[in-house]
Structures are given as structure tokens and as C-alpha cells.
XYZ file of C-alpha atoms in Angstrom:
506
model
C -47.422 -156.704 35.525
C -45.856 -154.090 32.608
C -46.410 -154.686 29.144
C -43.351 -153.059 28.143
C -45.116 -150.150 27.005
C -45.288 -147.542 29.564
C -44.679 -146.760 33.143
C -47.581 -147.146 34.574
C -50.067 -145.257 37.045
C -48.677 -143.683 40.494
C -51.190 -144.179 42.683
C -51.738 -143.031 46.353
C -52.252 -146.480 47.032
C -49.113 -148.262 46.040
C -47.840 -149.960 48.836
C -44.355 -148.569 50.179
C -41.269 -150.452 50.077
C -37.861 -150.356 51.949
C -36.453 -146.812 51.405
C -39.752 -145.819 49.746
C -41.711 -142.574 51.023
C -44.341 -142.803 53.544
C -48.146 -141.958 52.808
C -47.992 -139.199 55.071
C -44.844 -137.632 53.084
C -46.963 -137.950 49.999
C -50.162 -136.682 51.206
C -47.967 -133.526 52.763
C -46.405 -132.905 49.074
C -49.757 -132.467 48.285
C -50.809 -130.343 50.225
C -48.030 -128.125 50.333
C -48.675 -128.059 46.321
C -51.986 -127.450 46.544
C -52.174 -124.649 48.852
C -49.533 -123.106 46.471
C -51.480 -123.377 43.940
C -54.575 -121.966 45.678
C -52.050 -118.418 46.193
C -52.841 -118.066 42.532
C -56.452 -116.958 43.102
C -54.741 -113.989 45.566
C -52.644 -113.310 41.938
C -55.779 -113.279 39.820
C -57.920 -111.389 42.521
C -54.538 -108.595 42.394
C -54.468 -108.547 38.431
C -58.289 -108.449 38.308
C -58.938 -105.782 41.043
C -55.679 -103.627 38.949
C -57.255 -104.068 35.164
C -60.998 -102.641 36.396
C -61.302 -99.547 36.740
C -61.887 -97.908 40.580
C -64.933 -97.734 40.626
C -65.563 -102.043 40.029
C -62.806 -102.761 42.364
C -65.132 -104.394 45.364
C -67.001 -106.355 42.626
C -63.861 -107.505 40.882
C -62.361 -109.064 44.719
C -66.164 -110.064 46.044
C -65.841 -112.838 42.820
C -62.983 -113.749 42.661
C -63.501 -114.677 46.523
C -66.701 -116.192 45.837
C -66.045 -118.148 42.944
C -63.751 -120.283 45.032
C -66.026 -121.030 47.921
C -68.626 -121.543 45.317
C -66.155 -123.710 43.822
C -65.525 -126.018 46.786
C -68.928 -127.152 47.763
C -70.006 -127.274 43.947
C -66.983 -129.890 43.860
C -67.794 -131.212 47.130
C -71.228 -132.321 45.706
C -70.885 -133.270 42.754
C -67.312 -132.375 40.805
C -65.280 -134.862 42.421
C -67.661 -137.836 41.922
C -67.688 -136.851 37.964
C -63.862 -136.110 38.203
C -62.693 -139.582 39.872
C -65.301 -140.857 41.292
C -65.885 -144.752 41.663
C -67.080 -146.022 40.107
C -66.083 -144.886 36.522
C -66.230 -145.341 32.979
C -64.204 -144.176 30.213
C -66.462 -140.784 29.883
C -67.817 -139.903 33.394
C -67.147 -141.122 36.910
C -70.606 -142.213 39.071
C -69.633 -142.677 42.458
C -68.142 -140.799 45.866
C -70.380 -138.197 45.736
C -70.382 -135.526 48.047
C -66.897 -137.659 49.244
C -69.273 -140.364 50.356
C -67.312 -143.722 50.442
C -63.937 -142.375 49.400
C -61.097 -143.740 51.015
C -59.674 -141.958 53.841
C -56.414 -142.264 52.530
C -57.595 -140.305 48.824
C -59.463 -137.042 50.323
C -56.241 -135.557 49.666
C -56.810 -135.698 46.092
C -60.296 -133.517 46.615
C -58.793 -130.194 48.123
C -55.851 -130.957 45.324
C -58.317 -130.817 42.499
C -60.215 -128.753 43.878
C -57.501 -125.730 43.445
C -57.213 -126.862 39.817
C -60.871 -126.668 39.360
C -61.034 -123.021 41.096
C -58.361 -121.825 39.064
C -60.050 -122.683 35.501
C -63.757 -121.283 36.649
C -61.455 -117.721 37.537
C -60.802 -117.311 34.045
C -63.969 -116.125 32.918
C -64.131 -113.500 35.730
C -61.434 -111.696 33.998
C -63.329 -111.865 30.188
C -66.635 -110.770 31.704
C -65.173 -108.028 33.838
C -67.626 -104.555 34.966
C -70.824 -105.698 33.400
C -72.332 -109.439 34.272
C -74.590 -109.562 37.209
C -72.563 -110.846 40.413
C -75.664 -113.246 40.774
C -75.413 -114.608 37.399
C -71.502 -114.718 37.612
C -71.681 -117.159 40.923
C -74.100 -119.369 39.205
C -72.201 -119.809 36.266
C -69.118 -120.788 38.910
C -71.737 -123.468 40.409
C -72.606 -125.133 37.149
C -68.685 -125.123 35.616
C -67.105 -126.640 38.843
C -70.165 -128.820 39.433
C -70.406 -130.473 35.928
C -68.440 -128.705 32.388
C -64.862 -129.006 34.242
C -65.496 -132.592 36.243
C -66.295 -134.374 33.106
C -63.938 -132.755 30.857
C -61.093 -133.825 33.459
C -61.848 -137.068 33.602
C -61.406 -137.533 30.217
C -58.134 -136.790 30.401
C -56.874 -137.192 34.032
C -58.507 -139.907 35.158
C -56.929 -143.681 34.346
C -60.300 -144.428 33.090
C -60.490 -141.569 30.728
C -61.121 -142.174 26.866
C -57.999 -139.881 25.841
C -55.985 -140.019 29.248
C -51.985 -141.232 28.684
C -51.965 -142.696 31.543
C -55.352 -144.716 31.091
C -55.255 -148.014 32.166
C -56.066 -149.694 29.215
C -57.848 -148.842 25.628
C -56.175 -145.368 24.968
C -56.702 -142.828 22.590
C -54.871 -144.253 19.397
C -53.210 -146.838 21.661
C -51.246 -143.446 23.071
C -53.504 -141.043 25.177
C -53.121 -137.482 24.936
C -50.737 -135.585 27.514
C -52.200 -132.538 29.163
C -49.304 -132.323 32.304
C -50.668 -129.761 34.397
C -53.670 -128.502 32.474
C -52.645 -126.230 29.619
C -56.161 -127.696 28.035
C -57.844 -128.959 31.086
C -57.855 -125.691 32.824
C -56.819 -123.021 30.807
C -57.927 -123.562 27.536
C -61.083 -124.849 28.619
C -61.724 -122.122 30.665
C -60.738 -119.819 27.797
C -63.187 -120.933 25.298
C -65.579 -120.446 28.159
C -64.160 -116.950 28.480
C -64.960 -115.946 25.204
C -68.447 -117.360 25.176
C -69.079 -115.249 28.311
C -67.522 -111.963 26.333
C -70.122 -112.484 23.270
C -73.404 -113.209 25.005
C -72.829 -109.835 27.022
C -71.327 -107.858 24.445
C -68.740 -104.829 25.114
C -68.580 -102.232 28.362
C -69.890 -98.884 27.447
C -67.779 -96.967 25.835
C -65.162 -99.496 24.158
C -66.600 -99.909 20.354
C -68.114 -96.671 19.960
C -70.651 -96.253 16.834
C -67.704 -94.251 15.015
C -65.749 -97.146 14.606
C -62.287 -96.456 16.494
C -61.473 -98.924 19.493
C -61.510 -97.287 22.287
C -59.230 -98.869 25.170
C -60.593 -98.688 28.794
C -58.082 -98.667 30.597
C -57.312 -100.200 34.665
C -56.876 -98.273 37.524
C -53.821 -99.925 39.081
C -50.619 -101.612 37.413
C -48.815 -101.786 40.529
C -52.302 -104.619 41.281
C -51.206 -105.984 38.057
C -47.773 -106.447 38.238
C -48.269 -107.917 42.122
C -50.627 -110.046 40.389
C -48.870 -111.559 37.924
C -45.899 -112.221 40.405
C -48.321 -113.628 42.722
C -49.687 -116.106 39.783
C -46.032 -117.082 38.435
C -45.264 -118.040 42.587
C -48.086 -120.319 42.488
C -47.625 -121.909 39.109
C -44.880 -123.904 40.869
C -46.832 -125.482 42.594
C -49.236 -125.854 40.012
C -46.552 -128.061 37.224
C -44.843 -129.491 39.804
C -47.168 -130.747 42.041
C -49.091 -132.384 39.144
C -46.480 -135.436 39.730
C -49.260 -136.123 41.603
C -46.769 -137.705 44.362
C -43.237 -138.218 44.243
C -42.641 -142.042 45.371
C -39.579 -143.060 43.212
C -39.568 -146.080 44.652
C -42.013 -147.557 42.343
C -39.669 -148.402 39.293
C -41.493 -150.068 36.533
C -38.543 -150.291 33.656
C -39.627 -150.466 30.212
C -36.936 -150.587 27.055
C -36.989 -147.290 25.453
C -35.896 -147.461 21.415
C -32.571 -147.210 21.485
C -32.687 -150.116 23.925
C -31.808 -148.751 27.048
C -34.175 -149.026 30.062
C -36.172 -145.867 31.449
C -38.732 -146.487 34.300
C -40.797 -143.911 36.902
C -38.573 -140.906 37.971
C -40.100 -138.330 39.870
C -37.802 -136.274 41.069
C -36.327 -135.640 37.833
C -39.291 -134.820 36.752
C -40.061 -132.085 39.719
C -37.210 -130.471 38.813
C -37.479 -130.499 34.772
C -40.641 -128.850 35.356
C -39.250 -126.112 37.984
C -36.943 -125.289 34.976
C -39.136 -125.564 31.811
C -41.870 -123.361 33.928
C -39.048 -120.512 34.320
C -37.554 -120.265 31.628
C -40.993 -120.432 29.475
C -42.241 -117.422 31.432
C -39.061 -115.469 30.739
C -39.226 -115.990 27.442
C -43.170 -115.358 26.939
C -42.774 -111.882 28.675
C -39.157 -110.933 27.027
C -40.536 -111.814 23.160
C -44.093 -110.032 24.083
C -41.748 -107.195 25.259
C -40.055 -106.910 22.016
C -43.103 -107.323 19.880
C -44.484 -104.783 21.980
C -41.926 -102.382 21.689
C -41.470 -102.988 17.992
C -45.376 -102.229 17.771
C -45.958 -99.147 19.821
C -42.071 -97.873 20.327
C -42.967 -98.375 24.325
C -43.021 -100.928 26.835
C -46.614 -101.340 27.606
C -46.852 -102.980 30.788
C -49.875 -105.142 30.774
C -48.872 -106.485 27.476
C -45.744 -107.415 28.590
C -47.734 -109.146 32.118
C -49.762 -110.672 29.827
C -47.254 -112.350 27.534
C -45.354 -113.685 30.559
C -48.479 -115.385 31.959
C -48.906 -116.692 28.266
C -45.719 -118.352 28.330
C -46.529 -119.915 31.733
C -50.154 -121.137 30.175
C -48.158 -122.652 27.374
C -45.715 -124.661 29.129
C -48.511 -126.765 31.349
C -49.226 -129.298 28.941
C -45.810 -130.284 28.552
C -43.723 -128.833 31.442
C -42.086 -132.337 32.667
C -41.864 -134.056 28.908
C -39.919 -131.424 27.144
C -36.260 -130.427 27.169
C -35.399 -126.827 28.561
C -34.779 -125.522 25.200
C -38.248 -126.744 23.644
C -39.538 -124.697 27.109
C -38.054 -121.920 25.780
C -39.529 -121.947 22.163
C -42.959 -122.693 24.027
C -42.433 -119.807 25.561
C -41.740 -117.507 22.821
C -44.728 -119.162 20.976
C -46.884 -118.695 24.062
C -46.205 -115.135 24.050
C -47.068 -114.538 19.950
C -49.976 -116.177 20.174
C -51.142 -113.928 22.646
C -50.344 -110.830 20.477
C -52.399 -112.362 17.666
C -55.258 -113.326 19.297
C -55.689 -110.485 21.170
C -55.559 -108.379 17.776
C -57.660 -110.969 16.174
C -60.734 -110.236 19.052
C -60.157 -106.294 18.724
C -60.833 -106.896 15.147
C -63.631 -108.879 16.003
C -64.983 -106.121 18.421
C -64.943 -108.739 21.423
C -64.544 -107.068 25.081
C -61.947 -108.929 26.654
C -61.148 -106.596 29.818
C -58.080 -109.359 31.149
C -57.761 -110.388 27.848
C -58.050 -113.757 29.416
C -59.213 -115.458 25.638
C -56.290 -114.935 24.209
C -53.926 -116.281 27.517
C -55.418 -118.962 28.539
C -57.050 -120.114 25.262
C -54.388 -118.894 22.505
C -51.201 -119.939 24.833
C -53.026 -123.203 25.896
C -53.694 -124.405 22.156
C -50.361 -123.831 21.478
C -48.833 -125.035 24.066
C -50.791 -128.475 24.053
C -50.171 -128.835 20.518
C -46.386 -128.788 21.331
C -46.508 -131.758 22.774
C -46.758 -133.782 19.707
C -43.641 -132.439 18.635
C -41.022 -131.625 21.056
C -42.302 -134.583 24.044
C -38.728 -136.693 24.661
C -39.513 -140.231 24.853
C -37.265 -140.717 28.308
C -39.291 -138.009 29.761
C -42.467 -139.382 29.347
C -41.475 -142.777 31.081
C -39.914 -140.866 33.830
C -43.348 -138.981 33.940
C -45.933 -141.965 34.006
C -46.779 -142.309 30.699
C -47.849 -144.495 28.072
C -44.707 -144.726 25.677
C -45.999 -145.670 22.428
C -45.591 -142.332 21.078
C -43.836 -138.894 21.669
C -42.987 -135.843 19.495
C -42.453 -135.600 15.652
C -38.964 -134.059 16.102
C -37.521 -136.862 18.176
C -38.729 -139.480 15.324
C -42.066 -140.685 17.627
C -44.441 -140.846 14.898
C -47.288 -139.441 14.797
C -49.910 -140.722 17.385
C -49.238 -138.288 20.243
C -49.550 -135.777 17.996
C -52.609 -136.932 16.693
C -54.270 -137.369 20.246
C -53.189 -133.708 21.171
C -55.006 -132.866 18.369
C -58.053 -134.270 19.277
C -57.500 -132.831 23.172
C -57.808 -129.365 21.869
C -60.256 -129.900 19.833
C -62.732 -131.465 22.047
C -61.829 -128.905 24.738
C -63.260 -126.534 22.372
C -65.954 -128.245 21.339
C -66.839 -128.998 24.982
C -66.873 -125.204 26.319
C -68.859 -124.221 23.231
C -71.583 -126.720 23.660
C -72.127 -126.270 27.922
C -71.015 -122.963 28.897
C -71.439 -121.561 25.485
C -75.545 -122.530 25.478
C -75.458 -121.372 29.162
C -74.423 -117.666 28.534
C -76.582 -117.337 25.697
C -79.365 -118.373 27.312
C -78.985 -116.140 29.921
C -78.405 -113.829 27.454
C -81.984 -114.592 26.319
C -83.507 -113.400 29.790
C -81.842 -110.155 29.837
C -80.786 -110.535 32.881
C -77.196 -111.847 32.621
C -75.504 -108.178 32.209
C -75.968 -105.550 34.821
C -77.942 -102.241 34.001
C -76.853 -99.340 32.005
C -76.971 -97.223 35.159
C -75.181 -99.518 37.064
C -72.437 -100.350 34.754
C -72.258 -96.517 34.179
C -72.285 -95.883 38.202
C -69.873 -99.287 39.084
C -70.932 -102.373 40.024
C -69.064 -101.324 43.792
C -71.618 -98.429 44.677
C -74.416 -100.140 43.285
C -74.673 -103.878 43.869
C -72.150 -104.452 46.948
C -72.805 -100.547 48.953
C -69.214 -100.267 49.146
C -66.068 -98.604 47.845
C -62.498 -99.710 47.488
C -61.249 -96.671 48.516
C -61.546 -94.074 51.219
C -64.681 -91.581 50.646
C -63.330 -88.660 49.178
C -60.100 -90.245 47.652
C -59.773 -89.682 44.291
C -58.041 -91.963 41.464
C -59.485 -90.133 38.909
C -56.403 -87.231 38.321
C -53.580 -89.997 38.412
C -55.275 -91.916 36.550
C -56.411 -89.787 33.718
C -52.577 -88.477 33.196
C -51.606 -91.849 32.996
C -54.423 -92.658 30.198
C -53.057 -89.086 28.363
C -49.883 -89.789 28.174
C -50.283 -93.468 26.913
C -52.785 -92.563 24.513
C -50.605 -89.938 23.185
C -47.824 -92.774 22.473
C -49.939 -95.483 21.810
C -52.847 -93.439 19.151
C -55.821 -95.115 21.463
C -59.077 -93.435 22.204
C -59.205 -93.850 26.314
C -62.425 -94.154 28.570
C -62.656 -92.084 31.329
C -64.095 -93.562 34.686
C -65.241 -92.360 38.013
C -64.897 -93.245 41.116
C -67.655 -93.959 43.335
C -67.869 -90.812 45.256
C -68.635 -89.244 41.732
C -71.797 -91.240 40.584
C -74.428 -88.171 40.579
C -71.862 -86.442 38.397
C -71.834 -89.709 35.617
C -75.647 -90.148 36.376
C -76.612 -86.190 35.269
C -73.937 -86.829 31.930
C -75.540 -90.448 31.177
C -78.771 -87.456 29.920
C -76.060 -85.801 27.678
C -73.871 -88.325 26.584
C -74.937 -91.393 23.579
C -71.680 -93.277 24.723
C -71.079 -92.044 28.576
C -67.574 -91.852 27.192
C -65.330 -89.497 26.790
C -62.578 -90.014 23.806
C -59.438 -88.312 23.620
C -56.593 -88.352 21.164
């Protein structure tokens, strides 16, 4: 039975009905949806491997690789059973671990998840770039897809979470807060995680030298970049839309809306609003971070520009199928500016961001879940599952969904800061989370994996130092020379000569 007041849950379980779509159909969507999603970790491993310079290439593709097969059995044994696990209370599920008892019919929603949860723990990779011990970095995967990501999700995902909109009963502020497809779940989370990582290891050698001018270190590759990005946008298809979690419209639980007409589950609409919001979102996060850009630096500075464009993706998660295609464009826009000012806001700060994944995935997801309060139609979120009670401030909804987004954010950043936040700094404590001058000096590819990403005797160095001259020149940065591999006795006889094992030009 419906109270009248929302949709209801769709659940894997629901029995089918005439015309309705088979288990197997569902459990395929799924899938299908989930390995698209999983071709985003080839897009961050691309956009990683590009902003590092040659000489940490190996390193840069060894974790990205590792922190998703860390990842799986770290979910396997544990994530899952805090995720949805039965069973489960309003903070923290307690059963089905290590899959144990799940129904045969549900292990679809583990390897689902799962490419959620892998996603989010890649974030940090990018913030902690060319200087934390590979050792150190798989750990940290091990104990944020084990435990800090699990438990944050279920808060919100799960129908017995404390602030979930589709909780099956006691709701935040009789509403529950809407987080679609992870704008605060994954990236935000994993953001404020980011930035913990960045301060307990401090800046690579070389960016914030004692003189006081920044000094940008620039990536090998853009080509890896751009291929990257692409790569990531291709997958975050799958990512919004798949988060339907299922698409059997047959289950049509009507409620009457406020203008009295009736409004019940509708999937496929909401597939397709959030193919559309997710495009256009993107376009307009990379075209106003282009024009900002260009107003800025009179040039179009390409990893900017990649980096506003993923912003505008972040920012659209949280409300992807509850928003109208115009609000998806404003998103957007905002997505993209609050990149720009975050990222100047952690220069200022003199915080080493290599990826500048801090302000992506935390600046655009804040936004972006905040956004929900006020542009979330109150159709939409019927057709999407939810708990209608509340929607956004500019369709008249009052104020309750905004309110509970509010609080999402919030704890999200409280969250990050109290588990992965003590975690780095404890390491830092040991000495023994960042890598050793020589090392970092050297690259983490010669050193720690034996190995080089390019051909012995290939040299990056020439292409690449034209392309840092002539930005520099346009841009008024101080760039950091690298090496490549091959040239390590050369960097270890300057590391004698050299205070900063940097060299600055104009």
C-alpha cells in the first residue's frame, strides 16, 4: 500500500506483471550499465597517466589498475555488507558479508556498486599524484572501499538509510535527501578525501618554491588527457542513467501531485531526461570554463577547459533525472565556476592538487547537490522513485529538500574529514606515507616499479619543454622541468646543486 506520498522503492524483487520486463532484462540493464561505468577507470587511468609527468607514468597506470582490484575484494568482504547488507539499520547494514546469504537474484547489485565504489576511491589518486608511496596508496584504497564509502552510501542509498529519499519509512525531515547518481556519494566524498590526502603529504618538489611564486608542473601528455576525459564523459552514461537502478515501468504506484493530477513510477522518461541533462551539463561546464579561461589568460588552456567539462558532468549527478534540461544547463555553467574558484582558492592556499581533483569532484559536487533543493520538479521526482513531500524552492516546494541537501553535503564533509582525514595524517605521522626525496626526484617508474613508460632512449623531454616555454610565456607561470627515466644520474648529480631540483623559467 501507498500513502499518497511518494512512489515508492523499485526493487529487483518486485514481481513482474503482464507486459512487465523480465528479471533477466533487468539484471542485463545492469550490467550493461555497470560495465559502462567501469570504462571510466580506462578515462581516469588516460587523464592520470597524461597530467604526470613521463617519468611517473607506470606508477600513475599500476594504481589506477590496482585500486580497482583492491576495490573489489575490499567490497567483496566487507563494503557490500555495510552498503546493503541484511540485515540493516538506519546507519549501517550488518549482514551478507563477503556475499554470504544474498539472494541469487541481488548479486547483480554487488559488481553494480562495486563500479560506483571504484570510481570514488580513484579520486584521490589524481590529488596525491608523483609522491605517496604505491604501498600506502593501495592501503588507503582497502580501508575507503572496505568501510568510509560503504557506510556513507548507505546512508543515503539504501531504503534503510537515515537521509535516503527513497527510505522506507522515518526520512530525513519527512523528505530524504536526493543524491541521483552520486554527485555527494562519490564525488564529493571522494573529494574531501582528496584534499585530506594533498595536505598530509604536502606539495611535489618544485611547485611552492621558498621565493613565493607558484610554480606549475606541468603533464607530459594532453593528447592522454583529452582521450581521458572523452573516455570518462562515455562512461558517465552509464553512470546517471543506470542509477534507475532498473527500468520496470510496469510498477505504477500513482500518487496526486499538487496541482491534482496523478504522477506515478516512470522510468524510461527518466533514462532519457538524464541522457539529456548529462549532455548538455557537460557542454556547458567546458564552454563557460572555456570562456573564463580565455577571458583570464587570453588562451585556451586545455586542461582547464577538460577540467571544467568533467565539472559540469560532477555537478549534474545529484540531480540528473529530477531537473528540467534548462536547470542542467545552469548546473553546468555553475559546475564549471566553481571549479575555477576552487582551484584558485587551493593555489592560494599552497595545496598540490596535480588533477586538481578537489576542486572537480568536491567544488562541482557541492554545488551540484545543493541544486537540488532548488531546481528538483515535483513530476520528476515521482517518475524517479521518490518521496514527494518536497522538491525545489523555485517550483514553490518549500523548503525541506533543500534543507536535507544541506545536511547531505555537510555530513559528506564531515565524514571524509573524520576517517580518511585522521588516516592520512596519521600516516603522515610515520613518515612513511610520501615517497623519498630521491625517488620523487628520480620518478616513482624507475624507482619503485623497474620500469619505464617509454622506449629506452626515447625522449619527451624536448617536446615537452617547448610546450612548457611557450605556455609559460602566455600564461606568466614558473614551469618545472622533468626527466625522463633514462636521465636519472643526470637529476641525481643536480639534486647536490640544486635547493629546489627545479628549474624556473619566465
Amino acid at each position: 500500500e501507498d500513502d499518497g506520498s511518494w512512489c515508492g522503492v523499485l526493487k529487483m524483487t518486485t514481481p513482474m506483471v503482464d507486459g512487465g520486463k523480465s528479471l533477466t532484462e533487468e539484471v542485463a540493464f545492469l550490467v550493461l550499465t555497470g560495465v559502462e561505468v567501469f570504462t571510466m577507470q580506462t578515462g581516469f587511468a588516460m587523464l592520470t597517466a597524461g597530467a604526470v609527468r613521463s617519468k611517473n607514468v607506470v606508477n600513475a597506470l599500476t594504481t589506477n589498475v590496482f585500486d580497482c582490484a583492491i576495490s573489489a575484494l575490499a567490497f567483496f568482504v566487507m563494503g557490500f555488507a555495510f552498503q546493503l547488507g541484511t540485515p540493516a539499520n538506519r546507519f549501517i547494514g550488518t549482514g551478507n558479508f563477503a556475499l554470504a546469504g544474498l539472494d541469487p537474484d541481488l548479486l547483480v547489485q554487488f559488481f553494480f556498486h562495486w563500479t560506483f565504489v571504484a570510481v570514488s576511491t580513484t579520486i584521490v589518486s589524481g590529488a596525491v599524484a608523483e609522491r605517496i608511496s604505491f604501498t600506502w596508496y593501495l592501503i588507503y584504497a582497502a580501508v575507503y572501499s572496505a568501510t568510509v564509502y560503504p557506510i556513507f552510501s548507505h546512508w543515503v542509498w539504501s531504503p534503510q538509510g537515515w537521509m535516503s529519499g527513497r527510505a522506507s519509512s522515518n526520512p530525513l525531515f519527512d523528505q530524504g535527501a536526493i543524491d541521483f547518481a552520486g554527485s555527494t556519494v562519490v564525488h564529493l566524498l571522494g573529494g574531501v578525501s582528496s584534499i585530506w590526502g594533498a595536505l598530509a603529504l604536502g606539495p611535489r618538489m618544485g611547485r611552492f618554491p621558498a621565493s613565493g611564486r607558484t610554480s606549475r608542473v606541468r603533464g607530459h601528455s594532453l593528447t592522454l588527457m583529452a582521450l581521458g576525459t572523452l573516455l570518462l564523459w562515455i562512461g558517465w552514461y552509464g553512470f546517471n542513467c543506470g542509477s534507475v537502478y532498473g527500468f520496470n515501468s510496469s510498477v505504477q504506484i500513482q500518487v496526486t501531485l499538487s496541482d491534482g493530477t496523478l504522477s506515478g513510477l516512470n522510468i524510461g522518461r527518466t533514462i532519457a531526461r538524464c541522457a539529456v541533462n548529462t549532455t548538455l551539463s557537460a557542454c556547458a561546464g567546458g564552454i563557460a570554463t572555456l570562456i573564463l579561461v580565455r577571458i583570464q589568460l587570453q588562451t585556451s588552456h586545455l586542461p582547464a577547459c577538460l577540467n571544467g567539462l568533467l565539472s559540469g558532468l560532477v555537478a549534474i549527478t545529484a540531480g540528473c533525472g529530477v531537473v528540467e534540461p534548462y536547470a542542467a544547463v545552469i548546473i553546468g555553467v555553475g559546475g564549471g565556476l566553481m571549479y575555477i574558484i576552487c582551484n584558485n582558492l587551493i593555489c592560494k592556499l599552497r595545496i598540490d592538487d596535480p588533477l586538481e581533483a578537489f576542486p572537480v569532484h568536491a567544488g562541482a559536487g557541492f554545488f551540484g547537490t545543493l541544486m537540488v533543493g532548488f531546481f528538483a520538479r515535483e513530476q520528476y521526482l515521482a517518475e524517479a522513485g521518490y518521496r514527494v513531500v518536497s522538491w525545489g524552492v523555485f517550483y514553490n516546494g518549500g523548503g525541506r529538500l533543500l534543507a536535507c541537501q544541506i545536511v547531505l553535503v555537510l555530513c559528506a564533509i564531515a565524514w571524509g574529514s573524520v576517517t580518511i582525514g585522521l588516516f592520512f595524517w596519521i600516516l603522515r605521522a610515520t613518515g612513511t606515507l610520501r615517497v623519498s626525496e630521491e625517488e620523487e626526484l628520480v620518478g616513482h617508474d624507475y624507482e619503485t616499479h623497474g620500469s619505464a613508460a617509454y622506449p629506452e632512449g626515447t625522449s619527451l623531454s624536448g617536446l615537452e619543454d617547448m610546450s612548457q616555454r611557450i605556455t609559460a610565456k602566455r600564461s606568466f607561470d614558473v614551469v618545472v622541468d622533468e626527466a625522463t627515466p633514462t636521465h636519472h644520474e643526470r637529476y641525481r648529480a643536480a639534486s647536490s646543486n640544486s635547493s629546489d631540483h627545479a628549474h624556473d623559467r619566465d
